[in-house]
């Protein structure tokens, strides 16, 4: 379990991260999503013990990062944004060397290196020098380095950055495979990346946590779009008797057809949709359209950005 409480960090006058809290349980694949400069790398560096928070607290599996940094680093594998890989070494030598730096006992080093090479699909390139590898393979070497010590938590900073579409597919597959044995936290500024691999999203906006949601929750209906043959006053009177509708917004009117968005409460959206349909029928109002409104991640992302821009305008 990763627990971050009210994390903040400033670089001089720049407030990079401000009051960010979250908890990540075992086996989740969490996407840290945000524009360039949002604060994702800074959060990852704090979680991995490379930067000390100006305020706040991090515990990982009960270890406190300020007091037990080495214990924490033993259970974390980290792919930094620009992973340093030595071009002159062969893949296998580089990983063996990294395993020694990470304290993997010498008797276990060959097996650990072999396993990391197998897990990342690097077998065909194991004897090649790093300098000859494509960016996709080099990124895999970075991931292999991160998992040499079989960490329970894998933190990947922009793992697909700069990869071509087929390399991105390979990396996504690799991330899903890693998640079978570890909790994965990855950062990205690409929404589709989160949709493709993550089970949960932490959206970071100007150093603050703007959204923490499971992707499955985002698929749930929070509103209904309705088009009926009655003007607002009448519709409001009819819907006043329907429980669960919290707000009614007029979204358009054309040729006697009036469109509305109904904001629903937490409970039973399908039941409320039935009640809306029945209420229209009972009051002799023609019903032209009644459909759930699904909040897609893209819409949420846009809404949050627009709301923030309005605040800062
Ligand atoms: N070493 C530093 N010194 C001063 N400011 C920094 C430093 N590192 C980052 N920043 C600033 O802190 C803010 C957050 O940066 P950070 O790298 O954490 O964002 P990010 O979301 O990872 O961005 P990117 O996607 O571009 O990597 C930015 O305004 C950045 O310019």
Coordinates of C-alpha atoms and ligand atoms in Angstrom, one line a residue:
X1 CA 0.0 0.0 0.0
X2 CA 1.3 3.4 -1.0
X3 CA 0.0 6.2 1.2
X4 CA 0.8 9.9 0.3
X5 CA -0.6 12.5 2.7
X6 CA -0.7 16.2 1.9
X7 CA 2.5 16.1 -0.2
X8 CA 4.0 19.4 -1.2
X9 CA 7.3 20.4 -2.8
X10 CA 8.7 23.6 -4.1
X11 CA 11.7 24.3 -6.2
X12 CA 12.6 27.7 -4.9
X13 CA 9.7 29.9 -5.8
X14 CA 8.1 27.3 -8.0
X15 CA 5.4 25.3 -6.2
X16 CA 5.6 22.0 -8.2
X17 CA 3.4 19.9 -6.0
X18 CA 0.8 21.2 -3.5
X19 CA -1.2 19.3 -0.9
X20 CA -1.5 16.0 -2.8
X21 CA -2.9 12.9 -1.0
X22 CA -3.8 9.5 -2.3
X23 CA -3.6 5.8 -1.4
X24 CA -2.8 3.0 -3.8
X25 CA -3.6 -0.6 -2.9
X26 CA -1.9 -3.7 -4.1
X27 CA -2.3 -4.8 -7.8
X28 CA -3.7 -1.5 -9.1
X29 CA -2.4 0.0 -12.3
X30 CA -2.6 3.7 -11.6
X31 CA -2.0 6.5 -14.2
X32 CA -0.7 9.8 -13.0
X33 CA -2.1 12.0 -15.8
X34 CA -1.3 15.7 -16.4
X35 CA 0.1 18.2 -18.8
X36 CA 3.8 18.9 -19.1
X37 CA 5.0 20.6 -15.9
X38 CA 1.9 19.4 -13.9
X39 CA 4.1 17.9 -11.2
X40 CA 4.1 14.1 -12.1
X41 CA 7.8 13.6 -12.1
X42 CA 8.2 15.5 -8.8
X43 CA 5.6 13.2 -7.2
X44 CA 7.3 10.1 -8.5
X45 CA 10.7 11.3 -7.3
X46 CA 9.2 11.9 -3.8
X47 CA 7.7 8.4 -3.8
X48 CA 11.0 6.8 -4.8
X49 CA 12.9 8.8 -2.1
X50 CA 15.0 10.8 -4.6
X51 CA 13.4 14.1 -3.4
X52 CA 12.2 14.9 0.1
X53 CA 8.8 16.6 0.3
X54 CA 8.7 20.1 1.7
X55 CA 5.6 19.0 3.6
X56 CA 3.6 15.8 3.9
X57 CA 4.2 12.2 4.5
X58 CA 4.8 9.0 2.5
X59 CA 4.5 5.5 3.8
X60 CA 4.9 2.4 1.6
X61 CA 3.9 -0.9 3.1
X62 CA 4.2 0.7 6.5
X63 CA 7.7 2.1 5.9
X64 CA 8.2 5.8 6.3
X65 CA 10.1 7.4 3.5
X66 CA 12.1 9.8 5.6
X67 CA 13.2 7.2 8.2
X68 CA 13.2 4.0 6.1
X69 CA 14.2 5.1 2.6
X70 CA 16.4 2.1 1.9
X71 CA 13.7 -0.4 2.8
X72 CA 11.3 1.4 0.5
X73 CA 13.7 1.6 -2.3
X74 CA 14.2 -2.2 -2.0
X75 CA 10.5 -2.8 -2.8
X76 CA 10.3 -0.2 -5.6
X77 CA 11.4 -0.4 -9.2
X78 CA 11.7 2.9 -10.9
X79 CA 12.0 3.9 -14.5
X80 CA 13.0 7.5 -14.6
X81 CA 11.9 9.8 -17.4
X82 CA 15.3 9.7 -19.2
X83 CA 16.6 6.4 -18.0
X84 CA 20.4 6.4 -18.2
X85 CA 21.5 3.3 -20.1
X86 CA 25.2 2.9 -21.0
X87 CA 25.5 2.7 -24.8
X88 CA 28.8 0.9 -24.9
X89 CA 27.7 -2.1 -22.8
X90 CA 25.7 -5.1 -24.1
X91 CA 22.2 -5.5 -22.6
X92 CA 23.1 -8.5 -20.5
X93 CA 26.3 -6.8 -19.1
X94 CA 24.5 -3.6 -18.4
X95 CA 21.8 -5.4 -16.5
X96 CA 24.3 -7.6 -14.6
X97 CA 26.1 -4.5 -13.6
X98 CA 22.9 -2.7 -12.5
X99 CA 21.9 -5.8 -10.5
X100 CA 25.2 -5.6 -8.6
X101 CA 24.6 -1.9 -7.9
X102 CA 21.1 -2.7 -6.6
X103 CA 22.6 -5.2 -4.2
X104 CA 21.3 -8.4 -5.8
X105 CA 23.6 -11.1 -4.3
X106 CA 26.2 -12.3 -6.8
X107 CA 24.8 -15.9 -6.6
X108 CA 21.4 -14.7 -7.7
X109 CA 22.6 -12.1 -10.3
X110 CA 22.6 -14.2 -13.4
X111 CA 19.1 -15.6 -12.7
X112 CA 17.8 -12.1 -11.9
X113 CA 19.2 -10.8 -15.1
X114 CA 17.8 -13.7 -17.2
X115 CA 14.4 -13.2 -15.6
X116 CA 14.3 -9.5 -16.3
X117 CA 15.4 -10.1 -19.9
X118 CA 12.7 -12.7 -20.3
X119 CA 10.0 -10.5 -18.7
X120 CA 10.7 -7.6 -21.0
X121 CA 11.0 -9.7 -24.2
X122 CA 14.7 -8.7 -24.6
X123 CA 16.0 -12.2 -25.4
X124 CA 16.7 -11.4 -29.1
X125 CA 18.7 -8.3 -28.1
X126 CA 20.5 -9.6 -25.0
X127 CA 23.9 -9.7 -26.6
X128 CA 23.6 -6.5 -28.5
X129 CA 25.2 -3.3 -27.4
X130 CA 22.7 -0.7 -26.0
X131 CA 23.8 1.8 -28.6
X132 CA 22.4 -0.3 -31.4
X133 CA 18.9 -0.6 -29.9
X134 CA 15.8 1.2 -31.1
X135 CA 14.2 3.6 -28.6
X136 CA 11.5 1.0 -27.8
X137 CA 14.1 -1.7 -26.9
X138 CA 16.1 0.9 -24.9
X139 CA 13.0 1.7 -22.9
X140 CA 12.6 -2.0 -22.3
X141 CA 16.1 -2.2 -21.0
X142 CA 15.1 0.6 -18.6
X143 CA 12.1 -1.4 -17.4
X144 CA 14.3 -4.5 -17.1
X145 CA 16.7 -2.5 -14.9
X146 CA 13.8 -1.4 -12.7
X147 CA 12.5 -5.0 -12.1
X148 CA 15.9 -6.7 -11.5
X149 CA 15.2 -7.0 -7.8
X150 CA 11.6 -8.2 -8.2
X151 CA 10.0 -5.1 -6.7
X152 CA 6.4 -5.2 -5.4
X153 CA 5.9 -1.7 -6.7
X154 CA 6.9 -0.5 -10.2
X155 CA 7.0 3.3 -10.9
X156 CA 7.3 4.2 -14.6
X157 CA 7.8 7.9 -15.6
X158 CA 6.4 8.4 -19.1
X159 CA 7.2 4.8 -20.2
X160 CA 5.8 5.2 -23.8
X161 CA 7.3 8.6 -24.4
X162 CA 8.9 8.8 -27.9
X163 CA 7.9 5.3 -28.9
X164 CA 6.3 4.5 -32.2
X165 CA 2.7 2.9 -32.3
X166 CA 4.0 -0.7 -32.4
X167 CA 6.5 -0.1 -29.6
X168 CA 3.7 1.6 -27.6
X169 CA 1.6 -1.6 -28.0
X170 CA 4.6 -3.7 -26.8
X171 CA 5.1 -1.4 -23.8
X172 CA 1.4 -1.5 -22.8
X173 CA 1.5 -5.3 -23.0
X174 CA 4.6 -5.4 -20.8
X175 CA 3.0 -3.0 -18.2
X176 CA -0.1 -5.3 -18.0
X177 CA 2.2 -8.3 -17.5
X178 CA 4.2 -6.4 -14.8
X179 CA 0.9 -5.7 -13.0
X180 CA 0.2 -9.4 -12.5
X181 CA 2.9 -9.4 -9.9
X182 CA 3.3 -5.7 -8.8
X183 CA 1.5 -2.5 -8.2
X184 CA 2.1 -0.2 -11.1
X185 CA 2.1 3.6 -11.1
X186 CA 2.9 5.3 -14.4
X187 CA 2.9 8.9 -15.5
X188 CA 1.7 10.2 -18.8
X189 CA 0.3 13.3 -20.5
X190 CA -1.6 11.1 -22.9
X191 CA -5.1 10.3 -22.0
X192 CA -5.4 7.3 -24.2
X193 CA -2.5 5.8 -22.4
X194 CA -4.5 5.8 -19.1
X195 CA -7.5 4.4 -20.9
X196 CA -5.5 1.6 -22.5
X197 CA -3.7 0.2 -19.4
X198 CA -4.8 1.8 -16.1
X199 CA -7.5 0.8 -13.7
X200 CA -7.4 4.1 -11.9
X201 CA -6.4 7.7 -12.7
X202 CA -4.9 10.4 -10.6
X203 CA -5.2 13.6 -12.5
X204 CA -2.6 16.3 -11.6
X205 CA -3.2 19.9 -12.6
X206 CA -0.7 22.6 -11.6
X207 CA 0.7 20.6 -8.8
X208 CA -2.7 19.7 -7.3
X209 CA -4.7 16.5 -7.4
X210 CA -7.7 17.4 -9.6
X211 CA -9.3 13.9 -9.8
X212 CA -8.9 10.5 -8.2
X213 CA -11.2 8.0 -9.8
X214 CA -11.4 4.4 -10.9
X215 CA -12.0 4.2 -14.7
X216 CA -14.9 1.9 -14.1
X217 CA -16.5 4.6 -12.0
X218 CA -16.2 7.1 -14.8
X219 CA -18.2 4.8 -17.0
X220 CA -21.2 5.1 -14.6
X221 CA -24.1 7.4 -15.5
X222 CA -24.3 10.7 -13.7
X223 CA -26.8 12.3 -16.0
X224 CA -29.7 11.6 -18.4
X225 CA -30.2 13.4 -21.7
X226 CA -33.9 13.8 -22.4
X227 CA -35.8 15.3 -25.3
X228 CA -39.5 15.8 -24.9
X229 CA -42.4 17.8 -26.3
X230 CA -42.9 20.2 -23.4
X231 CA -41.3 23.5 -22.3
X232 CA -39.2 23.9 -19.2
X233 CA -41.9 25.1 -16.8
X234 CA -44.1 22.0 -17.5
X235 CA -41.2 19.6 -17.5
X236 CA -39.9 21.0 -14.2
X237 CA -43.3 20.5 -12.6
X238 CA -43.6 16.9 -13.8
X239 CA -40.0 16.0 -12.8
X240 CA -40.4 17.5 -9.3
X241 CA -42.4 14.4 -8.5
X242 CA -39.6 12.1 -9.7
X243 CA -37.1 11.2 -7.0
X244 CA -33.3 11.2 -7.7
X245 CA -33.2 14.1 -10.2
X246 CA -31.0 16.8 -8.6
X247 CA -30.9 19.4 -11.3
X248 CA -32.5 20.1 -14.7
X249 CA -30.6 22.0 -17.3
X250 CA -32.1 23.2 -20.6
X251 CA -29.8 22.3 -23.4
X252 CA -31.8 23.2 -26.5
X253 CA -35.2 23.8 -28.1
X254 CA -36.2 23.2 -31.7
X255 CA -39.5 22.8 -33.4
X256 CA -41.4 22.0 -30.3
X257 CA -38.8 19.5 -29.1
X258 CA -37.1 20.5 -25.8
X259 CA -33.8 19.0 -24.7
X260 CA -32.7 18.7 -21.1
X261 CA -29.8 17.3 -19.1
X262 CA -30.9 15.8 -15.8
X263 CA -28.3 15.6 -13.1
X264 CA -28.8 12.5 -11.1
X265 CA -28.0 11.6 -7.5
X266 CA -26.0 8.6 -6.5
X267 CA -28.7 6.0 -6.6
X268 CA -30.1 3.8 -9.3
X269 CA -29.8 5.7 -12.6
X270 CA -31.7 3.0 -14.5
X271 CA -34.6 3.2 -12.1
X272 CA -34.7 7.0 -12.4
X273 CA -34.7 6.7 -16.2
X274 CA -37.8 4.4 -16.0
X275 CA -39.5 6.9 -13.6
X276 CA -38.8 9.8 -16.0
X277 CA -40.2 7.8 -18.9
X278 CA -43.3 6.9 -16.9
X279 CA -43.8 10.5 -15.7
X280 CA -43.7 11.8 -19.2
X281 CA -46.2 9.1 -20.4
X282 CA -48.6 9.7 -17.5
X283 CA -48.6 13.5 -18.2
X284 CA -49.2 13.0 -22.0
X285 CA -45.8 14.5 -22.9
X286 CA -44.2 13.0 -26.0
X287 CA -40.8 11.5 -25.3
X288 CA -38.3 11.7 -28.2
X289 CA -35.1 10.7 -26.5
X290 CA -34.0 9.4 -23.1
X291 CA -30.4 8.2 -22.8
X292 CA -27.7 7.9 -20.2
X293 CA -24.9 10.4 -20.2
X294 CA -21.5 8.6 -19.9
X295 CA -18.7 10.7 -18.6
X296 CA -15.7 9.6 -20.6
X297 CA -12.2 10.4 -19.2
X298 CA -11.6 12.9 -22.1
X299 CA -14.7 14.9 -21.1
X300 CA -13.7 14.9 -17.4
X301 CA -10.2 16.0 -18.4
X302 CA -11.6 18.8 -20.5
X303 CA -14.0 19.9 -17.8
X304 CA -11.4 20.0 -15.1
X305 CA -9.0 22.0 -17.3
X306 CA -11.8 24.4 -18.3
X307 CA -12.9 24.9 -14.7
X308 CA -9.3 25.6 -13.6
X309 CA -8.7 28.0 -16.5
X310 CA -11.9 29.9 -15.5
X311 CA -10.6 30.1 -11.9
X312 CA -7.3 31.5 -13.1
X313 CA -8.7 33.8 -15.8
Ligands
LIG1 N1 14.9 21.0 -10.7 C1 13.9 21.9 -10.9 N2 14.1 23.2 -10.6 C2 13.2 24.1 -10.7 N3 11.9 23.9 -11.2 C3 11.7 22.6 -11.5 C4 12.6 21.5 -11.4 N4 12.1 20.4 -11.8 C5 10.8 20.7 -12.1 N5 10.6 22.0 -12.0 C6 9.3 22.7 -12.2 O1 8.3 22.0 -11.4 C7 7.1 21.9 -12.1 C8 6.7 20.4 -12.1 O2 7.7 19.7 -12.9 P1 7.6 18.1 -13.1 O3 8.8 17.8 -13.9 O4 7.3 17.5 -11.9 O5 6.3 18.0 -14.0 P2 5.8 16.9 -15.0 O6 4.3 16.8 -14.8 O7 6.6 15.6 -14.7 O8 6.2 17.4 -16.4 P3 6.7 16.7 -17.7 O9 5.5 15.9 -18.2 O10 7.0 17.8 -18.7 O11 7.8 15.8 -17.4 C9 7.3 22.5 -13.4 O12 6.9 23.9 -13.4 C10 8.8 22.5 -13.6 O13 9.2 23.5 -14.5

